[in-house]
mmCIF file of C-alpha atoms in Angstrom:
data_model
loop_
_atom_site.group_PDB
_atom_site.id
_atom_site.type_symbol
_atom_site.label_atom_id
_atom_site.label_comp_id
_atom_site.label_asym_id
_atom_site.label_seq_id
_atom_site.Cartn_x
_atom_site.Cartn_y
_atom_site.Cartn_z
ATOM 1 C CA MET A 1 -135.949 42.231 107.431
ATOM 2 C CA GLU A 2 -135.698 46.029 107.320
ATOM 3 C CA ILE A 3 -137.882 46.361 104.267
ATOM 4 C CA ASP A 4 -140.575 44.188 105.874
ATOM 5 C CA LYS A 5 -140.565 46.430 108.969
ATOM 6 C CA ILE A 6 -140.912 49.532 106.808
ATOM 7 C CA ALA A 7 -143.726 47.903 104.865
ATOM 8 C CA GLY A 8 -145.402 46.880 108.158
ATOM 9 C CA ARG A 9 -145.203 50.392 109.533
ATOM 10 C CA HIS A 10 -146.515 51.713 106.223
ATOM 11 C CA ALA A 11 -149.456 49.337 106.388
ATOM 12 C CA SER A 12 -150.211 50.307 110.007
ATOM 13 C CA GLY A 13 -149.984 53.996 109.119
ATOM 14 C CA THR A 14 -152.394 53.485 106.228
ATOM 15 C CA ALA A 15 -154.893 51.760 108.483
ATOM 16 C CA ALA A 16 -154.623 54.571 110.998
ATOM 17 C CA GLN A 17 -155.113 57.164 108.288
ATOM 18 C CA GLU A 18 -158.226 55.409 107.049
ATOM 19 C CA SER A 19 -159.640 55.446 110.597
ATOM 20 C CA GLY A 20 -159.429 59.251 110.589
ATOM 21 C CA SER A 21 -156.234 59.872 112.593
ATOM 22 C CA GLY A 22 -154.895 63.206 111.301
ATOM 23 C CA ALA A 23 -151.466 62.990 113.006
ATOM 24 C CA GLY A 24 -150.565 59.676 111.362
ATOM 25 C CA GLY A 25 -150.336 61.124 107.860
ATOM 26 C CA TYR A 26 -146.881 62.633 108.287
ATOM 27 C CA GLY A 27 -145.450 59.364 109.607
ATOM 28 C CA ASN A 28 -146.968 57.392 106.736
ATOM 29 C CA GLU A 29 -145.418 59.722 104.164
ATOM 30 C CA ALA A 30 -141.954 59.363 105.790
ATOM 31 C CA ASP A 31 -142.227 55.564 105.798
ATOM 32 C CA ALA A 32 -143.311 55.564 102.163
ATOM 33 C CA ALA A 33 -140.347 57.766 101.220
ATOM 34 C CA GLU A 34 -137.971 55.472 103.134
ATOM 35 C CA LEU A 35 -139.427 52.433 101.382
ATOM 36 C CA ALA A 36 -139.097 54.097 97.972
ATOM 37 C CA ASP A 37 -135.456 55.051 98.582
ATOM 38 C CA TYR A 38 -134.419 51.561 99.742
ATOM 39 C CA PRO A 39 -133.535 50.122 96.248
ATOM 40 C CA THR A 40 -131.513 53.238 95.432
ATOM 41 C CA ASN A 41 -129.518 52.930 98.659
ATOM 42 C CA GLY A 42 -128.834 49.271 97.871
ATOM 43 C CA LYS A 43 -127.448 50.128 94.436
ATOM 44 C CA LEU A 44 -125.252 52.829 95.937
ATOM 45 C CA HIS A 45 -123.929 50.319 98.471
ATOM 46 C CA VAL A 46 -123.016 47.842 95.691
ATOM 47 C CA ALA A 47 -121.358 50.602 93.646
ATOM 48 C CA ALA A 48 -119.339 51.733 96.662
ATOM 49 C CA SER A 49 -118.198 48.137 97.269
ATOM 50 C CA TRP A 50 -117.008 47.702 93.685
ATOM 51 C CA ALA A 51 -115.291 51.093 93.769
ATOM 52 C CA THR A 52 -113.414 50.028 96.907
ATOM 53 C CA ILE A 53 -112.331 46.794 95.239
ATOM 54 C CA GLY A 54 -111.197 48.708 92.131
ATOM 55 C CA ILE A 55 -109.150 51.164 94.194
ATOM 56 C CA PHE A 56 -107.546 48.274 96.080
ATOM 57 C CA LEU A 57 -106.613 46.520 92.824
ATOM 58 C CA ILE A 58 -105.101 49.710 91.374
ATOM 59 C CA LEU A 59 -103.029 50.264 94.523
ATOM 60 C CA ALA A 60 -101.963 46.594 94.530
ATOM 61 C CA LEU A 61 -100.820 46.777 90.886
ATOM 62 C CA ALA A 62 -98.949 50.005 91.633
ATOM 63 C CA GLY A 63 -97.211 48.279 94.555
ATOM 64 C CA VAL A 64 -96.267 45.293 92.387
ATOM 65 C CA TYR A 65 -94.856 47.629 89.754
ATOM 66 C CA MET A 66 -92.888 49.772 92.225
ATOM 67 C CA MET A 67 -91.479 46.757 94.095
ATOM 68 C CA SER A 68 -90.416 45.001 90.895
ATOM 69 C CA MET A 69 -86.730 44.924 91.868
ATOM 70 C CA ILE A 70 -87.553 42.666 94.833
ATOM 71 C CA LEU A 71 -90.664 40.890 93.576
ATOM 72 C CA ILE A 72 -89.162 39.777 90.246
ATOM 73 C CA PRO A 73 -86.324 37.632 91.701
ATOM 74 C CA VAL A 74 -88.500 36.367 94.571
ATOM 75 C CA THR A 75 -91.357 35.383 92.246
ATOM 76 C CA LEU A 76 -88.910 33.766 89.843
ATOM 77 C CA ALA A 77 -87.333 31.850 92.728
ATOM 78 C CA VAL A 78 -90.721 30.595 93.950
ATOM 79 C CA VAL A 79 -91.726 29.485 90.436
ATOM 80 C CA VAL A 80 -88.395 27.722 89.855
ATOM 81 C CA GLY A 81 -88.627 26.149 93.318
ATOM 82 C CA MET A 82 -92.105 24.806 92.559
ATOM 83 C CA ILE A 83 -90.885 23.498 89.203
ATOM 84 C CA LEU A 84 -88.137 21.649 91.066
ATOM 85 C CA GLY A 85 -90.675 20.354 93.595
ATOM 86 C CA LEU A 86 -90.855 16.873 92.054
ATOM 87 C CA ALA A 87 -87.055 16.556 92.021
ATOM 88 C CA ALA A 88 -86.896 17.757 95.630
ATOM 89 C CA GLU A 89 -89.502 15.186 96.613
ATOM 90 C CA LYS A 90 -87.546 12.347 94.993
ATOM 91 C CA LEU A 91 -84.300 13.411 96.656
ATOM 92 C CA SER A 92 -86.061 13.538 100.035
ATOM 93 C CA ARG A 93 -87.353 9.993 99.533
ATOM 94 C CA LEU A 94 -83.775 8.887 98.875
ATOM 95 C CA GLY A 95 -82.795 10.183 102.308
ATOM 96 C CA VAL A 96 -81.104 13.424 101.246
ATOM 97 C CA PRO A 97 -81.419 16.093 103.989
ATOM 98 C CA ARG A 98 -83.476 19.167 103.142
ATOM 99 C CA VAL A 99 -80.576 21.608 103.358
ATOM 100 C CA LEU A 100 -78.341 19.451 101.145
ATOM 101 C CA ASN A 101 -81.302 18.936 98.853
ATOM 102 C CA ALA A 102 -81.705 22.694 98.459
ATOM 103 C CA ILE A 103 -77.968 23.222 97.899
ATOM 104 C CA LEU A 104 -77.831 20.557 95.178
ATOM 105 C CA LEU A 105 -80.835 21.871 93.266
ATOM 106 C CA SER A 106 -79.764 25.527 93.575
ATOM 107 C CA SER A 107 -76.282 24.591 92.370
ATOM 108 C CA ALA A 108 -77.809 22.757 89.410
ATOM 109 C CA VAL A 109 -79.774 25.879 88.453
ATOM 110 C CA ALA A 110 -76.643 28.042 88.793
ATOM 111 C CA LEU A 111 -74.642 25.584 86.674
ATOM 112 C CA ALA A 112 -77.287 25.628 83.937
ATOM 113 C CA ILE A 113 -77.251 29.444 83.860
ATOM 114 C CA VAL A 114 -73.442 29.512 83.717
ATOM 115 C CA LEU A 115 -73.421 27.039 80.833
ATOM 116 C CA VAL A 116 -75.938 29.105 78.866
ATOM 117 C CA VAL A 117 -74.010 32.333 79.484
ATOM 118 C CA ASN A 118 -70.751 30.638 78.546
ATOM 119 C CA ALA A 119 -72.299 29.302 75.338
ATOM 120 C CA LEU A 120 -73.500 32.786 74.408
ATOM 121 C CA ALA A 121 -70.385 34.728 75.454
ATOM 122 C CA GLY A 122 -68.163 33.668 72.549
ATOM 123 C CA PRO A 123 -70.674 34.216 69.712
ATOM 124 C CA LEU A 124 -71.804 37.565 71.171
ATOM 125 C CA ALA A 125 -68.178 38.730 71.443
ATOM 126 C CA THR A 126 -67.622 37.765 67.806
ATOM 127 C CA LEU A 127 -70.701 39.699 66.738
ATOM 128 C CA ALA A 128 -69.530 42.735 68.742
ATOM 129 C CA GLN A 129 -66.161 42.695 66.954
ATOM 130 C CA GLU A 130 -67.854 42.445 63.570
ATOM 131 C CA ALA A 131 -70.377 45.218 64.326
ATOM 132 C CA PRO A 132 -69.101 47.749 61.712
ATOM 133 C CA ASP A 133 -69.065 45.189 58.892
ATOM 134 C CA PHE A 134 -72.420 43.872 60.086
ATOM 135 C CA PHE A 135 -74.044 47.307 59.904
ATOM 136 C CA GLN A 136 -72.548 47.924 56.474
ATOM 137 C CA ARG A 137 -73.761 44.580 55.095
ATOM 138 C CA THR A 138 -77.173 45.199 56.616
ATOM 139 C CA SER A 139 -77.586 48.556 54.890
ATOM 140 C CA ASP A 140 -76.304 47.205 51.563
ATOM 141 C CA ARG A 141 -78.668 44.241 51.624
ATOM 142 C CA LEU A 142 -81.772 46.029 52.873
ATOM 143 C CA MET A 143 -81.582 49.124 50.665
ATOM 144 C CA PRO A 144 -82.982 47.410 47.509
ATOM 145 C CA TYR A 145 -86.040 46.312 49.508
ATOM 146 C CA LEU A 146 -86.471 49.594 51.401
ATOM 147 C CA ASN A 147 -86.349 51.612 48.185
ATOM 148 C CA ARG A 148 -89.575 49.958 47.103
ATOM 149 C CA PHE A 149 -91.412 51.729 49.919
ATOM 150 C CA LYS A 150 -91.235 55.358 48.832
ATOM 151 C CA TRP A 151 -93.280 56.552 51.822
ATOM 152 C CA LEU A 152 -90.425 55.557 54.165
ATOM 153 C CA HIS A 153 -88.176 58.245 52.596
ATOM 154 C CA ILE A 154 -85.076 56.070 53.114
ATOM 155 C CA SER A 155 -82.142 56.369 50.729
ATOM 156 C CA PRO A 156 -78.467 55.297 50.804
ATOM 157 C CA GLU A 157 -77.621 58.721 52.221
ATOM 158 C CA THR A 158 -79.770 57.931 55.250
ATOM 159 C CA PHE A 159 -77.189 55.390 56.419
ATOM 160 C CA GLN A 160 -74.255 57.652 55.634
ATOM 161 C CA SER A 161 -75.269 60.755 57.586
ATOM 162 C CA GLY A 162 -77.805 61.652 60.236
ATOM 163 C CA PRO A 163 -79.097 59.726 63.258
ATOM 164 C CA MET A 164 -79.333 56.412 61.327
ATOM 165 C CA SER A 165 -75.806 56.470 59.956
ATOM 166 C CA ILE A 166 -73.400 53.689 60.808
ATOM 167 C CA THR A 167 -71.008 56.124 62.474
ATOM 168 C CA THR A 168 -73.762 57.465 64.714
ATOM 169 C CA LEU A 169 -74.914 53.971 65.613
ATOM 170 C CA LEU A 170 -71.395 52.972 66.586
ATOM 171 C CA GLU A 171 -71.006 56.126 68.637
ATOM 172 C CA ASN A 172 -74.280 55.448 70.400
ATOM 173 C CA SER A 173 -73.096 51.937 71.203
ATOM 174 C CA GLY A 174 -70.939 53.558 73.879
ATOM 175 C CA ASN A 175 -74.103 54.968 75.463
ATOM 176 C CA VAL A 176 -75.666 51.528 75.346
ATOM 177 C CA LEU A 177 -72.653 50.039 77.105
ATOM 178 C CA HIS A 178 -72.831 52.802 79.715
ATOM 179 C CA LEU A 179 -76.510 52.046 80.241
ATOM 180 C CA LEU A 180 -75.766 48.348 80.634
ATOM 181 C CA SER A 181 -72.950 49.019 83.086
ATOM 182 C CA SER A 182 -75.156 51.352 85.147
ATOM 183 C CA ASN A 183 -77.779 48.607 85.406
ATOM 184 C CA LEU A 184 -75.176 45.960 86.211
ATOM 185 C CA THR A 185 -75.281 46.520 89.974
ATOM 186 C CA PRO A 186 -79.096 46.169 90.269
ATOM 187 C CA ALA A 187 -78.892 43.044 88.099
ATOM 188 C CA ILE A 188 -76.253 41.528 90.399
ATOM 189 C CA VAL A 189 -78.400 42.356 93.424
ATOM 190 C CA GLN A 190 -81.417 40.683 91.818
ATOM 191 C CA ILE A 191 -79.359 37.598 90.968
ATOM 192 C CA LEU A 192 -78.208 37.330 94.590
ATOM 193 C CA ILE A 193 -81.795 37.765 95.807
ATOM 194 C CA PHE A 194 -82.951 35.065 93.382
ATOM 195 C CA PHE A 195 -80.438 32.445 94.523
ATOM 196 C CA ALA A 196 -80.916 33.302 98.215
ATOM 197 C CA ALA A 197 -84.711 33.056 97.863
ATOM 198 C CA LEU A 198 -84.427 29.817 95.867
ATOM 199 C CA LEU A 199 -82.122 28.229 98.448
ATOM 200 C CA LEU A 200 -84.325 29.253 101.381
ATOM 201 C CA PHE A 201 -87.523 28.239 99.572
ATOM 202 C CA LEU A 202 -86.219 24.773 98.765
ATOM 203 C CA SER A 203 -84.794 24.212 102.248
ATOM 204 C CA GLY A 204 -88.003 25.327 103.983
ATOM 205 C CA ARG A 205 -90.390 23.961 101.387
ATOM 206 C CA VAL A 206 -91.978 21.284 103.609
ATOM 207 C CA THR A 207 -92.329 23.619 106.594
ATOM 208 C CA LEU A 208 -93.899 26.283 104.405
ATOM 209 C CA ARG A 209 -96.387 23.759 103.035
ATOM 210 C CA LYS A 210 -97.415 22.733 106.543
ATOM 211 C CA THR A 211 -97.783 26.363 107.620
ATOM 212 C CA ILE A 212 -100.039 27.169 104.664
ATOM 213 C CA ILE A 213 -102.153 24.059 105.226
ATOM 214 C CA MET A 214 -102.564 24.617 108.972
ATOM 215 C CA THR A 215 -103.740 28.202 108.516
ATOM 216 C CA PHE A 216 -107.136 26.775 107.512
ATOM 217 C CA SER A 217 -109.409 25.698 110.344
ATOM 218 C CA SER A 218 -111.636 23.062 108.723
ATOM 219 C CA ARG A 219 -110.506 19.664 107.529
ATOM 220 C CA GLU A 220 -112.088 20.180 104.115
ATOM 221 C CA SER A 221 -110.158 23.422 103.584
ATOM 222 C CA ARG A 222 -106.891 21.745 104.560
ATOM 223 C CA LEU A 223 -107.510 18.910 102.120
ATOM 224 C CA THR A 224 -108.219 21.458 99.392
ATOM 225 C CA ALA A 225 -104.950 23.276 100.198
ATOM 226 C CA ILE A 226 -103.009 19.996 99.999
ATOM 227 C CA ARG A 227 -104.626 19.165 96.682
ATOM 228 C CA ILE A 228 -103.895 22.613 95.206
ATOM 229 C CA ILE A 229 -100.227 22.674 96.297
ATOM 230 C CA ASN A 230 -99.601 19.157 94.975
ATOM 231 C CA ALA A 231 -101.377 19.924 91.699
ATOM 232 C CA VAL A 232 -99.424 23.157 91.121
ATOM 233 C CA GLU A 233 -96.065 21.468 91.721
ATOM 234 C CA ARG A 234 -97.036 18.520 89.522
ATOM 235 C CA VAL A 235 -98.255 20.717 86.652
ATOM 236 C CA LEU A 236 -95.251 23.063 86.720
ATOM 237 C CA GLY A 237 -92.710 20.267 87.101
ATOM 238 C CA PHE A 238 -94.123 18.036 84.390
ATOM 239 C CA TYR A 239 -94.837 20.913 82.028
ATOM 240 C CA PHE A 240 -91.393 22.487 82.117
ATOM 241 C CA ALA A 241 -89.504 19.204 82.171
ATOM 242 C CA THR A 242 -91.355 18.075 79.063
ATOM 243 C CA ALA A 243 -91.185 21.521 77.451
ATOM 244 C CA SER A 244 -87.425 21.691 78.015
ATOM 245 C CA LEU A 245 -86.901 18.413 76.152
ATOM 246 C CA ILE A 246 -89.203 19.414 73.290
ATOM 247 C CA TYR A 247 -87.734 22.910 72.961
ATOM 248 C CA ALA A 248 -84.225 21.474 73.097
ATOM 249 C CA GLY A 249 -85.191 19.538 69.981
ATOM 250 C CA ILE A 250 -86.323 22.827 68.391
ATOM 251 C CA GLY A 251 -82.950 24.334 69.332
ATOM 252 C CA VAL A 252 -81.074 21.468 67.659
ATOM 253 C CA ALA A 253 -83.273 21.773 64.568
ATOM 254 C CA MET A 254 -82.632 25.533 64.474
ATOM 255 C CA THR A 255 -78.878 24.956 64.691
ATOM 256 C CA VAL A 256 -79.062 22.628 61.683
ATOM 257 C CA ILE A 257 -81.270 25.099 59.775
ATOM 258 C CA ALA A 258 -78.847 27.960 60.464
ATOM 259 C CA TYR A 259 -75.871 25.854 59.402
ATOM 260 C CA VAL A 260 -77.493 24.700 56.163
ATOM 261 C CA GLY A 261 -78.732 28.231 55.481
ATOM 262 C CA GLY A 262 -75.193 29.581 55.662
ATOM 263 C CA MET A 263 -75.874 31.794 58.678
ATOM 264 C CA SER A 264 -73.087 32.792 61.055
ATOM 265 C CA VAL A 265 -72.800 31.205 64.532
ATOM 266 C CA PRO A 266 -75.458 28.458 64.152
ATOM 267 C CA ILE A 267 -75.180 27.422 67.818
ATOM 268 C CA LEU A 268 -76.247 30.921 68.865
ATOM 269 C CA TRP A 269 -79.413 30.662 66.800
ATOM 270 C CA GLY A 270 -80.120 27.286 68.383
ATOM 271 C CA VAL A 271 -79.803 28.674 71.926
ATOM 272 C CA PHE A 272 -82.017 31.636 71.071
ATOM 273 C CA ALA A 273 -84.622 29.306 69.555
ATOM 274 C CA PHE A 274 -84.619 27.180 72.718
ATOM 275 C CA LEU A 275 -85.002 30.161 75.067
ATOM 276 C CA SER A 276 -87.558 32.037 72.961
ATOM 277 C CA SER A 277 -89.805 28.984 72.744
ATOM 278 C CA PHE A 278 -90.700 29.412 76.428
ATOM 279 C CA ILE A 279 -92.434 32.705 75.547
ATOM 280 C CA PRO A 280 -95.544 31.816 73.507
ATOM 281 C CA PHE A 281 -96.376 33.912 70.441
ATOM 282 C CA LEU A 282 -93.796 36.635 71.059
ATOM 283 C CA GLY A 283 -90.840 34.243 71.070
ATOM 284 C CA VAL A 284 -91.546 32.551 67.747
ATOM 285 C CA THR A 285 -92.526 35.901 66.170
ATOM 286 C CA THR A 286 -89.282 37.568 67.246
ATOM 287 C CA MET A 287 -87.184 34.611 66.088
ATOM 288 C CA THR A 288 -88.912 34.431 62.696
ATOM 289 C CA ILE A 289 -88.407 38.152 62.040
ATOM 290 C CA ALA A 290 -84.760 37.982 63.168
ATOM 291 C CA LEU A 291 -84.133 34.985 60.904
ATOM 292 C CA ALA A 292 -85.745 36.750 57.958
ATOM 293 C CA ILE A 293 -83.541 39.824 58.434
ATOM 294 C CA ALA A 294 -80.402 37.717 58.919
ATOM 295 C CA GLY A 295 -81.252 35.664 55.837
ATOM 296 C CA ILE A 296 -81.683 38.774 53.700
ATOM 297 C CA ILE A 297 -78.276 39.987 54.892
ATOM 298 C CA THR A 298 -76.592 36.621 54.284
ATOM 299 C CA GLN A 299 -78.163 35.477 50.998
ATOM 300 C CA SER A 300 -78.589 37.414 47.764
ATOM 301 C CA ASP A 301 -81.594 35.426 46.527
ATOM 302 C CA ILE A 302 -84.818 36.270 48.335
ATOM 303 C CA ILE A 303 -86.067 32.659 48.346
ATOM 304 C CA PHE A 304 -82.922 31.290 49.989
ATOM 305 C CA ALA A 305 -82.859 34.315 52.297
ATOM 306 C CA LEU A 306 -86.308 33.599 53.720
ATOM 307 C CA ALA A 307 -85.881 29.806 53.746
ATOM 308 C CA PRO A 308 -84.400 29.594 57.310
ATOM 309 C CA ALA A 309 -87.215 31.733 58.751
ATOM 310 C CA ALA A 310 -89.866 29.658 56.944
ATOM 311 C CA ALA A 311 -88.242 26.385 58.033
ATOM 312 C CA PHE A 312 -88.037 27.460 61.675
ATOM 313 C CA PHE A 313 -91.636 28.689 61.673
ATOM 314 C CA ALA A 314 -92.830 25.412 60.139
ATOM 315 C CA VAL A 315 -90.918 23.328 62.690
ATOM 316 C CA HIS A 316 -92.177 25.418 65.597
ATOM 317 C CA LEU A 317 -95.748 25.315 64.277
ATOM 318 C CA ALA A 318 -95.649 21.521 63.934
ATOM 319 C CA VAL A 319 -94.201 21.061 67.415
ATOM 320 C CA GLU A 320 -96.709 23.383 69.110
ATOM 321 C CA ASN A 321 -99.765 21.954 67.350
ATOM 322 C CA LEU A 322 -98.856 18.265 66.961
ATOM 323 C CA VAL A 323 -96.071 17.155 69.292
ATOM 324 C CA PHE A 324 -96.909 19.272 72.315
ATOM 325 C CA PRO A 325 -100.643 18.358 72.565
ATOM 326 C CA ALA A 326 -99.818 14.688 72.005
ATOM 327 C CA VAL A 327 -97.286 14.639 74.852
ATOM 328 C CA MET A 328 -98.927 17.010 77.319
ATOM 329 C CA GLY A 329 -102.535 16.020 76.788
ATOM 330 C CA ARG A 330 -105.582 18.256 76.543
ATOM 331 C CA GLN A 331 -106.150 18.697 80.284
ATOM 332 C CA TRP A 332 -103.434 21.344 80.612
ATOM 333 C CA GLU A 333 -104.288 23.375 77.542
ATOM 334 C CA LEU A 334 -104.495 27.115 78.109
ATOM 335 C CA ASN A 335 -106.674 29.515 76.192
ATOM 336 C CA PRO A 336 -104.321 31.204 73.674
ATOM 337 C CA PHE A 337 -106.052 34.558 74.068
ATOM 338 C CA VAL A 338 -105.700 34.441 77.859
ATOM 339 C CA VAL A 339 -102.007 33.524 77.544
ATOM 340 C CA PHE A 340 -101.476 36.384 75.081
ATOM 341 C CA LEU A 341 -103.099 38.875 77.459
ATOM 342 C CA ALA A 342 -101.004 37.530 80.336
ATOM 343 C CA ILE A 343 -97.804 37.975 78.303
ATOM 344 C CA ILE A 344 -98.731 41.548 77.370
ATOM 345 C CA PHE A 345 -99.651 42.413 80.968
ATOM 346 C CA TRP A 346 -96.559 40.943 82.641
ATOM 347 C CA THR A 347 -94.277 42.324 79.942
ATOM 348 C CA TRP A 348 -95.704 45.762 80.688
ATOM 349 C CA MET A 349 -95.236 45.210 84.419
ATOM 350 C CA TRP A 350 -91.833 43.501 84.591
ATOM 351 C CA GLY A 351 -90.304 43.572 81.117
ATOM 352 C CA ALA A 352 -88.579 40.515 79.625
ATOM 353 C CA ILE A 353 -88.650 38.563 82.902
ATOM 354 C CA GLY A 354 -92.374 39.234 83.138
ATOM 355 C CA ALA A 355 -92.863 37.757 79.669
ATOM 356 C CA MET A 356 -91.051 34.597 80.782
ATOM 357 C CA LEU A 357 -93.113 34.410 83.991
ATOM 358 C CA ALA A 358 -96.447 34.925 82.210
ATOM 359 C CA LEU A 359 -96.867 31.265 81.235
ATOM 360 C CA PRO A 360 -95.992 29.690 84.629
ATOM 361 C CA LEU A 361 -98.169 32.227 86.453
ATOM 362 C CA SER A 362 -101.023 31.402 84.071
ATOM 363 C CA LEU A 363 -100.519 27.696 84.752
ATOM 364 C CA ILE A 364 -100.640 28.341 88.502
ATOM 365 C CA VAL A 365 -103.879 30.340 88.227
ATOM 366 C CA MET A 366 -105.440 27.724 85.930
ATOM 367 C CA THR A 367 -104.535 24.900 88.307
ATOM 368 C CA VAL A 368 -105.875 26.716 91.368
ATOM 369 C CA VAL A 369 -109.170 27.492 89.613
ATOM 370 C CA ASP A 370 -109.529 23.909 88.387
ATOM 371 C CA GLU A 371 -108.909 22.484 91.847
ATOM 372 C CA LEU A 372 -111.263 24.926 93.586
ATOM 373 C CA PHE A 373 -114.180 24.373 91.248
ATOM 374 C CA ILE A 374 -113.709 20.702 90.520
ATOM 375 C CA GLU A 375 -116.813 18.663 91.338
ATOM 376 C CA GLU A 376 -115.584 15.141 91.972
ATOM 377 C CA LYS A 377 -112.022 14.149 92.706
ATOM 378 C CA THR A 378 -110.375 11.783 95.157
ATOM 379 C CA GLN A 379 -109.019 13.869 98.008
ATOM 380 C CA PRO A 380 -105.766 13.016 99.802
ATOM 381 C CA GLN A 381 -105.941 11.812 103.382
ATOM 382 C CA LEU A 382 -104.364 13.837 106.132
ATOM 383 C CA PRO A 383 -101.585 12.001 107.975
ATOM 384 C CA GLY A 384 -102.549 10.579 111.321
#
């Protein structure tokens, strides 16, 4: 090693100096200085390595953020394709060709999206027509509660003139519609990219798996790749199939709660409860606050007004802490703090779609880490 050589030369120079060689002193001092500076140089090398890694990560995050228009639909298509991996495998075993397999599953996804949009179109149109009355009822109901907070400086005149008036809000709704229409074209492009990527991913799923596996040279690495891919597809497929059934039950319960609570368009609340349940923490929080506000607007008594929000929160809490662990098991539990950080990060990066992708991406990372660092597990055999 280099340090041993320096130490050897230093020892030789010391012996020569002791024997009375006058010229060896300068060399011995240089070797001693080089030996003394060696730990410092090593620390600088480590610091430079970490700085390079940090710069690379910053540039990578900037690239992910700037390429969001393409990466969001492609990532969503890959995640959905992996969720549908178990269904694709069963269809292939039944003798369905890969291309037809991909067309059927992509059409099923498109049909589900169309049904959800169709279910929401009517209630949203009704709410849009009732917007003036809705704003007026909102201000009338909330004013008695807002007056209790003097530091807010909100009075009935606040909603009659100024930037928070109903007239101003309705006028600004035109700007909102203009903003939505201006973003309509990019949204259509992303939808087309999503379905094209989903179709191609499902049709070339087996070939892509083989390509990824064969990129590794050793047999052990290939077996690890097979195990990771199978585990990711199994976890995502089972998780979201089970979660969809459980959250559909929450949606039905929310529809009943909204109907009993006298809230308008109960089916809309049920659909929102189903969709928001796929976003941990933020989904149930947003739904509870929205239900509390809607209850205050609908009911005059504060207890009956907050009853729907309390009922939904209780149902969701029971499902997440009792039903979900009992069905899913403890092996796929995620750290709540890690999931919360993932939601915040991906929401910051990609907005609402990022919040929806935070959980599946966390499941993928968790599965990969578990499979890489697992100690003992039966490995699949390579064909042939």
